[in-house]
């Protein structure tokens, strides 16, 4: 919400109070009663010094969940060596606690975190002095913090890619052969593996054979997507076949680079671990949970 | 032709009819809407307003509905009201007379008890751009600026800017309001008022002086967008008020150089006194640093630019990490951040060099991001990392994105000129690129090679030859022109090839682009001068072709060249110098960053991004040579209120006297006579007070009636307190203990209050507890304690062991048949609380009991304090769970102060509840009793009949806790205002149960 061009309220909790987000039930009720999603109550949160939390929150099940999501940004070169790799992590939280809880989250290994940024609710002084995250949480879903583990540290690369893409000088065709295998997965399975290739403009179609998963080549956007799924270390997935090029056009200069997407459940690749979550200020015992996920961020293999 | 005209006319006709029919439809619809607006049904009105706002959004004219819409401004329905506001803001300027009808509604709303309604009324009122209401607006702003609610004051600050844009003549009045609002201590207001300041009077830096420190200190708690504005303002402020922190570095270098040549003594004279940073300058840097961790990219950028412009050079590196972090953000953010990094990296390579790899380009980046990253990589290149960078560049050159590949080639060229070690490698690499299939790549390579060759032309004739060979395949005009220029410039290095190239060009002259033609003429002229034997005819031919060219530029050039080089009788002295004119050695071009001149703009501004001055850009001034007066920033500290301390000390001394009196008295009086006793002590206290007042005549003058009342009250409380103790135990030993601790207490409190009054402007006076509960809680049962039992209770007195501790009284008794030895609390405490242990009890006889006191710092939380109670043989884990009411200490303040403080603690800091009171609880006595029994807070005298006020502060942090109970038969509203929201909500719950339950 702006006033004369100056941001007046950007906190999502306040905006939600002003205009309630539509749900199926609410839109049904609205059509019957003729009311709308505009909030009847005045947004009192704006007035306080803790604008992110609504007053008078009440839940029957008090629960606090934290997702540690890490994304690997990496560039691998043709031979598979790492040109550049870093980890970008976020801690997403879903906190449904009654009243005005004061939470403290501590890590086993806070020294790992190179550079952090916090939601405004986090008390920066305590982080500086004790390396714990102390905060009065907003209600519902929010991003508690994001962190950065930079290229200086060694970053484990969970998969390797063997690829061979070549275009022939004559005959306007090319070959493609990609194999993906596990590298440093810490004993966890790699899921949701997808390889995306932005083909050069001259590639008309692809006639390939995948040992696992399905592939799809869109001749308009020139994007080849190979959806592998779960990575089986015993039988490595392979995509092989020929590409047909526009006849008469010169062969492309550069081989397309591969973008890789993957997901590893129950693992934070940096080794970050949440130690404990304590709650002060309220009497009840909340249900707590922490989940770790590693994903590929901007993960690129040059060819 | 005719056909086309006819069809165009037809089209026009159809357009016209379309338009008119639409207009008609609109008016019909408007009638319909008018009817809906005038109906009685809210839902119909709402529907109509929705459609009207829809029309406005589409850009249709809905102004004729104005009268019908304005009527609804007083509607009760909030949604309808909001839509009417939207309409008003859009059309009020057009229909000024009618708009005035709505003003009275806003004026009424400005007086609404609800702060949010007051604020939104002011917001809409100030958005109505009707010059007639300027005085009303001015009045409203002035009033709102002194509103109790910070939110309304914030809105007033926003309104200032709007009024200023409507009527700049109000500037002087508005500056007054800004000055007032700048003094505001609320974090809500700070951002908005600085925004108004920047808008209205950015040059009035003198208004900031007094508020500078306050703004620095509040900064962390201001909302994000406000932070951005304040940081930018403070950057400008600091540049005018402090001396440059960079001076030292420069001085130092200079001195070093001088040391080589000058004698020692002279150097000493030269050395000026070392630079000492102004503490206020340091304060700004220190307070903005944590904001680098903000989630808001604008804040991080603002702090970065502040550090860039204000921090000493060696402290700059802390912003690097945060800026690199921002690169993960959206591409728009990336673009701006990369631009700023590019500017920074020119001046200070070292800052970003460790993060070089973060600027590596991905094939999925957008082109403008790629080129910026490339720019930064080029800026960062030095002897050490050039090989890595060049390897990286090799990948980029092959990119499918040709514009990017071309930019890479330019970057290689820049690296080659800047770092002489790699010039040859780069040149060879670029020559290889000449055989690239893509035109743009080749063309760019030629251009770059041309520039490189110019810097060291001597040994590169083979490259020129190679380029001449490739000439036929190159079609890009710029590249062709470049090659031709090279041929001409260095024709002496390639004497055989150059005439041949000229021959080819003569054939294709007419088909070439202008830029190429110019260079052909140029080449011809140069060859004519050096090798006229072979090229005389060719030159003549080309000059003739040029003479009749369509382009006048080429004709001019041809004419000029002909006169210059071909000697004839008319041409004068110049042709003698033709060779020197055309073949003069030319300085090599300097390849430099496109960001070179951007540092003239403040980083992070729109002007910097656009690289041209945007309107409203405020120039960042240079550091002053001599710092202006620092004392302007000093704020007078409110004179601490010492007087009350003296009074309190005085009272306590009196209480001491009373105590001694009672002490003496009690020895002769038995337990059963306690009633009489209290009477006696009352009597004695009054007599005593008379006595003491006569002792100090000077003090007596200062005493007001109120103070006397308070004194009476205190004395009564104290005597009651003593009586409770008498009931508890009659041992005289205890009284001596009690006396000692009270004496300590007095001294301690006096000291405390001396300290407190410095911080708190409102005179908060600690008072003694109104009520001390007698209930004790079990700490250790005799069964589990193997005969040792322990009970604790809260004494509600300030703890003598530490001012953040809650004092507790522990009664230990031995119910076994053996004596227990060495009872103490174990040294290792399991939880974080700071516990002051009692001195170990050497021996406790069977059936005996002993009372000791201890202090626990609960840190304002109701977390139990766990510790080990040990005897000689055993250890027992025990825990003390404090009730939230025990974490407080009572204070007294005037009613006015109470409401003032309460006004500061609104919103999130306020929690309230409505309860239904039992009729027997309604009396003032029972309310007071119930409240003070739940929490250790003081009663504030209230002038209103049905409102009871209580005040306390938390023991550890000293935060105010204000409680008010307003009775509205049969309901009661309990309101708690405190910064410690957690404590507030817990207290509220307990008050609710206490006040709804009947019984004592």
Coordinates of C-alpha atoms in Angstrom, one line a residue, chain B residues 212-503:
Chain B
X212 CA 21.0 13.6 14.4
X213 CA 21.9 11.3 17.3
X214 CA 18.3 10.3 17.9
X215 CA 17.8 9.3 14.2
X216 CA 21.0 7.3 14.3
X217 CA 19.8 5.4 17.4
X218 CA 16.3 4.9 16.2
X219 CA 17.3 3.7 12.7
X220 CA 17.3 0.0 13.4
X221 CA 13.7 0.0 14.6
X222 CA 12.3 2.2 11.8
X223 CA 10.4 0.3 9.1
X224 CA 12.4 -0.6 6.0
X225 CA 11.4 2.1 3.6
X226 CA 11.8 4.7 6.2
X227 CA 15.3 3.4 6.8
X228 CA 16.2 3.9 3.1
X229 CA 15.1 7.5 3.2
X230 CA 16.9 8.3 6.5
X231 CA 20.1 6.7 5.4
X232 CA 20.2 8.7 2.2
X233 CA 19.5 11.9 4.1
X234 CA 22.1 11.1 6.7
X235 CA 24.7 10.4 4.0
X236 CA 24.2 13.9 2.7
X237 CA 24.2 15.4 6.2
X238 CA 27.4 13.6 7.1
X239 CA 29.2 14.9 4.0
X240 CA 28.6 18.4 5.1
X241 CA 29.3 18.0 8.8
X242 CA 32.4 15.8 9.2
X243 CA 35.8 16.0 7.8
X244 CA 37.0 13.4 5.4
X245 CA 38.1 10.1 6.9
X246 CA 40.1 9.5 3.7
X247 CA 42.4 12.4 4.2
X248 CA 44.7 10.3 6.4
X249 CA 45.4 7.8 3.7
X250 CA 46.4 10.4 1.2
X251 CA 48.5 12.2 3.8
X252 CA 50.2 9.1 4.7
X253 CA 51.2 8.3 1.1
X254 CA 52.4 11.8 0.5
X255 CA 54.6 11.6 3.6
X256 CA 56.0 8.3 2.5
X257 CA 57.1 9.8 -0.7
X258 CA 58.5 12.8 0.9
X259 CA 60.5 10.7 3.3
X260 CA 62.7 9.6 0.4
X261 CA 63.8 13.1 -0.4
X262 CA 63.4 15.3 2.6
X263 CA 65.2 15.4 5.8
X264 CA 63.7 14.0 9.0
X265 CA 62.9 17.3 10.7
X266 CA 61.0 18.6 7.7
X267 CA 58.9 15.6 7.7
X268 CA 57.9 16.1 11.2
X269 CA 56.8 19.6 10.5
X270 CA 54.8 18.4 7.6
X271 CA 53.0 15.8 9.6
X272 CA 49.7 17.2 10.6
X273 CA 47.9 15.9 13.7
X274 CA 46.4 12.5 13.1
X275 CA 42.8 12.2 12.0
X276 CA 40.3 11.4 14.7
X277 CA 36.9 10.5 13.6
X278 CA 34.0 12.6 15.0
X279 CA 32.1 10.3 17.5
X280 CA 28.9 11.2 15.7
X281 CA 30.4 10.1 12.4
X282 CA 31.3 6.8 14.1
X283 CA 27.9 6.5 15.6
X284 CA 26.3 6.7 12.1
X285 CA 28.6 4.0 10.8
X286 CA 28.1 1.8 13.7
X287 CA 24.3 2.0 13.7
X288 CA 23.9 1.4 10.1
X289 CA 26.1 -1.7 10.0
X290 CA 23.5 -4.2 11.2
X291 CA 21.2 -3.1 8.5
X292 CA 23.5 -4.8 6.0
X293 CA 21.7 -7.9 7.2
X294 CA 18.3 -6.6 6.2
X295 CA 16.1 -8.7 3.9
X296 CA 15.2 -5.5 2.0
X297 CA 17.6 -5.0 -0.9
X298 CA 16.9 -1.2 -0.9
X299 CA 18.2 -1.0 2.7
X300 CA 21.3 -3.0 1.9
X301 CA 22.0 -0.8 -1.1
X302 CA 21.5 2.4 0.9
X303 CA 23.9 1.3 3.7
X304 CA 26.4 0.2 1.0
X305 CA 26.3 3.7 -0.6
X306 CA 26.6 5.3 2.9
X307 CA 29.7 3.3 3.6
X308 CA 31.1 4.0 0.2
X309 CA 30.6 7.7 0.7
X310 CA 31.4 8.0 4.3
X311 CA 33.5 5.2 5.7
X312 CA 37.3 5.1 6.0
X313 CA 38.6 3.1 3.1
X314 CA 39.7 0.2 5.2
X315 CA 36.2 -0.4 6.6
X316 CA 34.6 -0.6 3.2
X317 CA 35.1 -4.3 2.8
X318 CA 32.2 -5.2 5.1
X319 CA 29.7 -4.1 2.4
X320 CA 31.1 -6.5 -0.2
X321 CA 29.5 -9.7 1.1
X322 CA 26.1 -8.1 1.4
X323 CA 26.2 -6.7 -2.1
X324 CA 27.3 -10.0 -3.5
X325 CA 24.4 -11.6 -1.7
X326 CA 21.9 -9.2 -3.5
X327 CA 23.0 -10.8 -6.8
X328 CA 20.8 -13.7 -6.0
X329 CA 17.8 -11.4 -6.2
X330 CA 15.5 -10.6 -9.1
X331 CA 17.1 -9.4 -12.3
X332 CA 16.0 -5.8 -11.8
X333 CA 17.8 -5.7 -8.5
X334 CA 20.7 -7.5 -10.0
X335 CA 20.9 -4.8 -12.7
X336 CA 21.1 -1.9 -10.2
X337 CA 23.4 -3.7 -7.8
X338 CA 25.8 -4.7 -10.6
X339 CA 25.9 -1.2 -11.9
X340 CA 26.9 0.1 -8.5
X341 CA 29.5 -2.7 -8.1
X342 CA 30.8 -1.7 -11.5
X343 CA 31.4 1.8 -10.4
X344 CA 33.0 0.7 -7.1
X345 CA 35.2 -1.8 -8.7
X346 CA 36.9 0.8 -10.9
X347 CA 38.1 2.6 -7.9
X348 CA 38.7 -0.2 -5.5
X349 CA 39.5 -3.5 -7.2
X350 CA 40.5 -5.2 -3.9
X351 CA 37.0 -5.0 -2.5
X352 CA 35.5 -7.5 -4.9
X353 CA 38.4 -9.5 -6.1
X354 CA 37.8 -12.4 -3.6
X355 CA 34.3 -12.7 -5.0
X356 CA 35.3 -12.6 -8.6
X357 CA 33.7 -16.0 -9.3
X358 CA 30.3 -14.7 -8.2
X359 CA 30.4 -12.5 -11.3
X360 CA 30.8 -15.4 -13.7
X361 CA 28.2 -15.4 -16.4
X362 CA 25.6 -18.1 -16.8
X363 CA 24.1 -18.8 -20.2
X364 CA 20.7 -18.2 -18.7
X365 CA 21.4 -14.6 -17.6
X366 CA 19.8 -11.7 -19.6
X367 CA 22.1 -9.9 -21.9
X368 CA 22.2 -6.6 -19.9
X369 CA 23.2 -8.6 -16.8
X370 CA 25.8 -10.5 -18.7
X371 CA 27.5 -7.3 -20.0
X372 CA 27.5 -5.8 -16.6
X373 CA 29.1 -8.9 -15.1
X374 CA 31.7 -8.7 -17.9
X375 CA 32.4 -5.1 -17.1
X376 CA 33.0 -6.0 -13.5
X377 CA 35.2 -8.9 -14.4
X378 CA 37.2 -6.6 -16.6
X379 CA 37.6 -4.1 -13.9
X380 CA 38.8 -6.7 -11.5
X381 CA 41.4 -8.1 -13.9
X382 CA 45.0 -7.8 -12.7
X383 CA 48.3 -9.7 -13.3
X384 CA 47.4 -12.4 -10.8
X385 CA 44.0 -13.4 -12.0
X386 CA 44.1 -12.4 -15.7
X387 CA 44.7 -16.0 -16.9
X388 CA 41.6 -17.2 -15.0
X389 CA 39.6 -14.4 -16.4
X390 CA 40.8 -14.9 -20.0
X391 CA 40.0 -18.6 -19.8
X392 CA 36.5 -17.6 -18.7
X393 CA 36.3 -15.1 -21.5
X394 CA 37.1 -17.8 -24.0
X395 CA 33.9 -19.5 -23.0
X396 CA 31.9 -16.3 -23.4
X397 CA 33.2 -15.5 -26.8
X398 CA 31.6 -18.7 -28.1
X399 CA 28.3 -17.7 -26.6
X400 CA 25.2 -17.9 -28.8
X401 CA 24.3 -14.4 -27.6
X402 CA 26.2 -12.5 -30.2
X403 CA 25.9 -9.1 -28.6
X404 CA 27.4 -10.5 -25.5
X405 CA 30.2 -12.2 -27.5
X406 CA 31.0 -8.8 -29.0
X407 CA 31.1 -7.2 -25.6
X408 CA 33.5 -9.9 -24.5
X409 CA 35.9 -9.1 -27.3
X410 CA 35.9 -5.5 -26.2
X411 CA 36.6 -6.7 -22.7
X412 CA 39.5 -8.7 -23.9
X413 CA 40.8 -5.7 -25.6
X414 CA 40.6 -3.7 -22.4
X415 CA 42.4 -6.4 -20.5
X416 CA 45.1 -6.5 -23.1
X417 CA 45.8 -2.7 -22.9
X418 CA 45.6 -2.6 -19.1
X419 CA 47.9 -5.6 -18.5
X420 CA 50.9 -5.5 -20.7
X421 CA 51.9 -9.1 -19.9
X422 CA 49.0 -10.5 -21.8
X423 CA 48.7 -8.2 -24.7
X424 CA 50.3 -10.6 -27.1
X425 CA 48.2 -13.5 -25.9
X426 CA 45.1 -11.5 -26.3
X427 CA 46.1 -10.3 -29.7
X428 CA 46.7 -13.8 -31.0
X429 CA 43.4 -14.9 -29.5
X430 CA 41.6 -12.1 -31.3
X431 CA 43.3 -12.9 -34.6
X432 CA 42.0 -16.4 -34.3
X433 CA 38.5 -14.9 -33.9
X434 CA 38.9 -13.2 -37.2
X435 CA 38.1 -16.5 -38.9
X436 CA 34.9 -16.8 -36.9
X437 CA 31.8 -17.5 -38.9
X438 CA 29.8 -14.8 -37.2
X439 CA 30.0 -11.3 -38.6
X440 CA 29.6 -9.3 -35.4
X441 CA 32.3 -11.3 -33.7
X442 CA 34.7 -10.7 -36.5
X443 CA 33.8 -7.1 -36.8
X444 CA 34.3 -6.5 -33.2
X445 CA 37.6 -8.3 -33.2
X446 CA 38.8 -6.1 -36.1
X447 CA 37.9 -3.0 -34.2
X448 CA 39.6 -4.1 -31.1
X449 CA 42.6 -5.3 -32.9
X450 CA 42.8 -1.9 -34.6
X451 CA 42.9 -0.2 -31.2
X452 CA 45.4 -2.7 -29.9
X453 CA 47.7 -2.3 -32.8
X454 CA 47.7 1.4 -32.5
X455 CA 49.3 1.1 -29.1
X456 CA 52.2 -1.0 -30.4
X457 CA 52.2 -1.0 -34.2
X458 CA 55.8 -1.9 -35.0
X459 CA 55.9 -5.7 -35.0
X460 CA 52.5 -6.5 -36.2
X461 CA 52.7 -6.4 -39.9
X462 CA 51.7 -10.0 -40.3
X463 CA 48.5 -9.4 -38.4
X464 CA 47.7 -6.5 -40.8
X465 CA 48.5 -8.8 -43.7
X466 CA 46.2 -11.5 -42.3
X467 CA 43.4 -8.9 -42.0
X468 CA 43.9 -7.8 -45.5
X469 CA 43.4 -11.4 -46.6
X470 CA 40.2 -11.6 -44.7
X471 CA 39.0 -8.3 -46.0
X472 CA 36.8 -9.8 -48.7
X473 CA 34.8 -11.9 -46.3
X474 CA 34.1 -9.1 -43.9
X475 CA 30.9 -7.2 -44.6
X476 CA 30.3 -5.2 -41.5
X477 CA 31.1 -1.6 -42.5
X478 CA 32.8 -0.6 -39.2
X479 CA 35.2 -3.5 -39.5
X480 CA 35.9 -2.8 -43.1
X481 CA 36.6 0.8 -42.3
X482 CA 38.9 -0.2 -39.5
X483 CA 40.9 -2.5 -41.7
X484 CA 41.2 0.3 -44.3
X485 CA 42.4 2.8 -41.8
X486 CA 45.0 0.3 -40.5
X487 CA 46.2 -0.3 -44.0
X488 CA 46.6 3.4 -44.6
X489 CA 48.2 4.2 -41.2
X490 CA 50.7 1.4 -41.5
X491 CA 51.1 1.3 -45.3
X492 CA 54.8 1.4 -44.9
X493 CA 54.8 -1.9 -43.0
X494 CA 52.8 -3.6 -45.8
X495 CA 54.0 -1.8 -49.0
X496 CA 52.9 -4.5 -51.3
X497 CA 49.4 -5.3 -50.0
X498 CA 48.1 -1.8 -49.5
X499 CA 48.0 -0.7 -53.1
X500 CA 46.3 -3.9 -54.0
X501 CA 43.6 -3.4 -51.4
X502 CA 43.1 0.1 -52.8
X503 CA 42.6 -1.4 -56.3

